[in-house]
Amino acid sequence: FFFFFFHYITQGDNSMADNAKLNQICGKTHKDQAIWFLNGFWQQYGQANAEKVWDYVHKFAELDEQNHMEGSSIDEFKAHRFLEIFRETLTVHAMRDKLRASGAIGQTERPKVVPITHFLLYKFNIDYHVFVNAPQGSAEELEKAKRMLEAVQAAFAEAERKNQAAAAALNEAQLREREARQSEAAAIQSENEAHSREDELRAAKAEVEAALAELHAQEASYNARTEHLKRASEEGGLVSRNKAKNELAQHLGEDPLPLRKAKITQEAAVKKAERARQAAEDAAHEASRKRGDAEAARGEAENARGLSEQAKQAAEQAVDEAADKVAEAEAYLEEAKHKGSPLGQIWWLERELHEAKAYLPASRGGYRKDKKAE
């Protein structure tokens, strides 16, 4: 009797301890729960189903809209959605009924969320006592591998940041170059306008000179006629003098239309020339200003292009550094396989490295996701 009683008590204690372990595992992130499964059951289920488990985890993270990869479970509605996506015929309730029957969930427990561990226990028909006590390999090697992956991820994040900075610098350079071309075109147009105004000014000056010459000619003709009639009125016979006096009076009294017209034309030409001079000066000033703007814009464009080249070089260097860290991590993982390290964790890290390499150029071992062989 004592033996059976002791066995019953011991078995109960083990169940309680295993339940506590299960709860602890279910509290890990989606990824870490999956890695626990892969580590513990690599030969039986993990190696053949690793890619599926990868997909399971990423779908859990996608459905976990609040915490994503940092989450540990999803609600029942999303769990049903998960099962539909992977065309699983069971329901969440059926899955829980089986887990209750095995003791993984207490008979009175009514959990509101579903961790990926519950699905894996059901999917691969694993006894939860075996699951929670499955060997996980060297923790030290595991932590070192994780740190190396974190270094890779940090390097890729830095490369992406610098790549975005390079793209922004290139856009800025292209913008400045467009502005420089526009400023150059505006300067040329303004200079052409200034040349046109100079031509107008020269034409206006020529008009002034012609009008002035015509005015002088008309004045000379008028004055010559006046002097002639004055002499005629003072010399010669009485009849001729009287005739000359009458003609002089008429001459002085009549409107000298040609002379008046010449004066008006000359005054108009002077005003026109002044306007042309002012317009030419304004155009020359504007042309000078726009030429200065064009030179400044060209300088900014050259500076922006230089910064763009520097940013591009920094981005390329960051990619090279990330590629070096990938190669270092891959070499370490290959070595770790022969040191008894957990094969599930190693596979997962290699898979994450493979994903990261999609951001590398082909020359550094990168690939295009849409062409990779699964």
C-alpha angles and dihedrals in degrees: 000000000000091000093053091045092050091047091051092049092047092048090050092050091050091051091051091049092048091048089053090050090049092052089049092051091046088055092061121094119279089256097048091049090053092047090052088056094046093048095048098042104027096131097040101042113341104075094048095044103033094111091050091050088051089055092046092054095048092048090050088051091049092050090046092079095175104046104013110182091000092060127097104202146008131223123262096260092054090043089058088050090051092052091049092051092054092040094240111166096209125091128226089251092052090049091051093047090058092046090051090051090054092046095245087119122034119247091244096041116113104183116191096203135055122220118203088243090070090054092048092049090053096039094054097029094236124170106240092221088060091042097055092046097045112131115257102190130230112349091199094056089042093055092047091052091049091051091051091051090049088052089051092049091048090050091051091047089052091046090051091048091051091044090055090047089051091049091049091048091050091050089049091049092049090048092050091048091052090049090048091052091048091048091048091051090048091049092050091048090048092048090050088050090051091051089050090052090050089053089050090049092052090048091049091050090051090052090051091051092048092047091048091050090049090049092050090049092050092046091049091049092048094047092045091053090048093051092047093053092045091056092044091052090054102041135054131023126342094255094050092046092050090048090050091049091053092048090047091052091048090046093051093042099048124088107260094221099176091049093045090048090050091052092049091047091049093049091049091049091051092051091046091050091051091052090048090049092052092046090049092050092048092047092049091049092049091047090052091049093049092046088055090049090050093051091048091048090049090052091050090048092051091048092048091049090052091051089048091054091049091050090048091052091048090051092049091049091050090052090050090051091049090049090051091052091049090053091047092050093047091051091050093049091049089053092044091059088070095047098067094260117159107279094207092056091046092051091049093050091048089050091052090048088051090054091048092052090065086079093055123090115254089249089064097046097276126142141192113259094218090058102039119119111241 
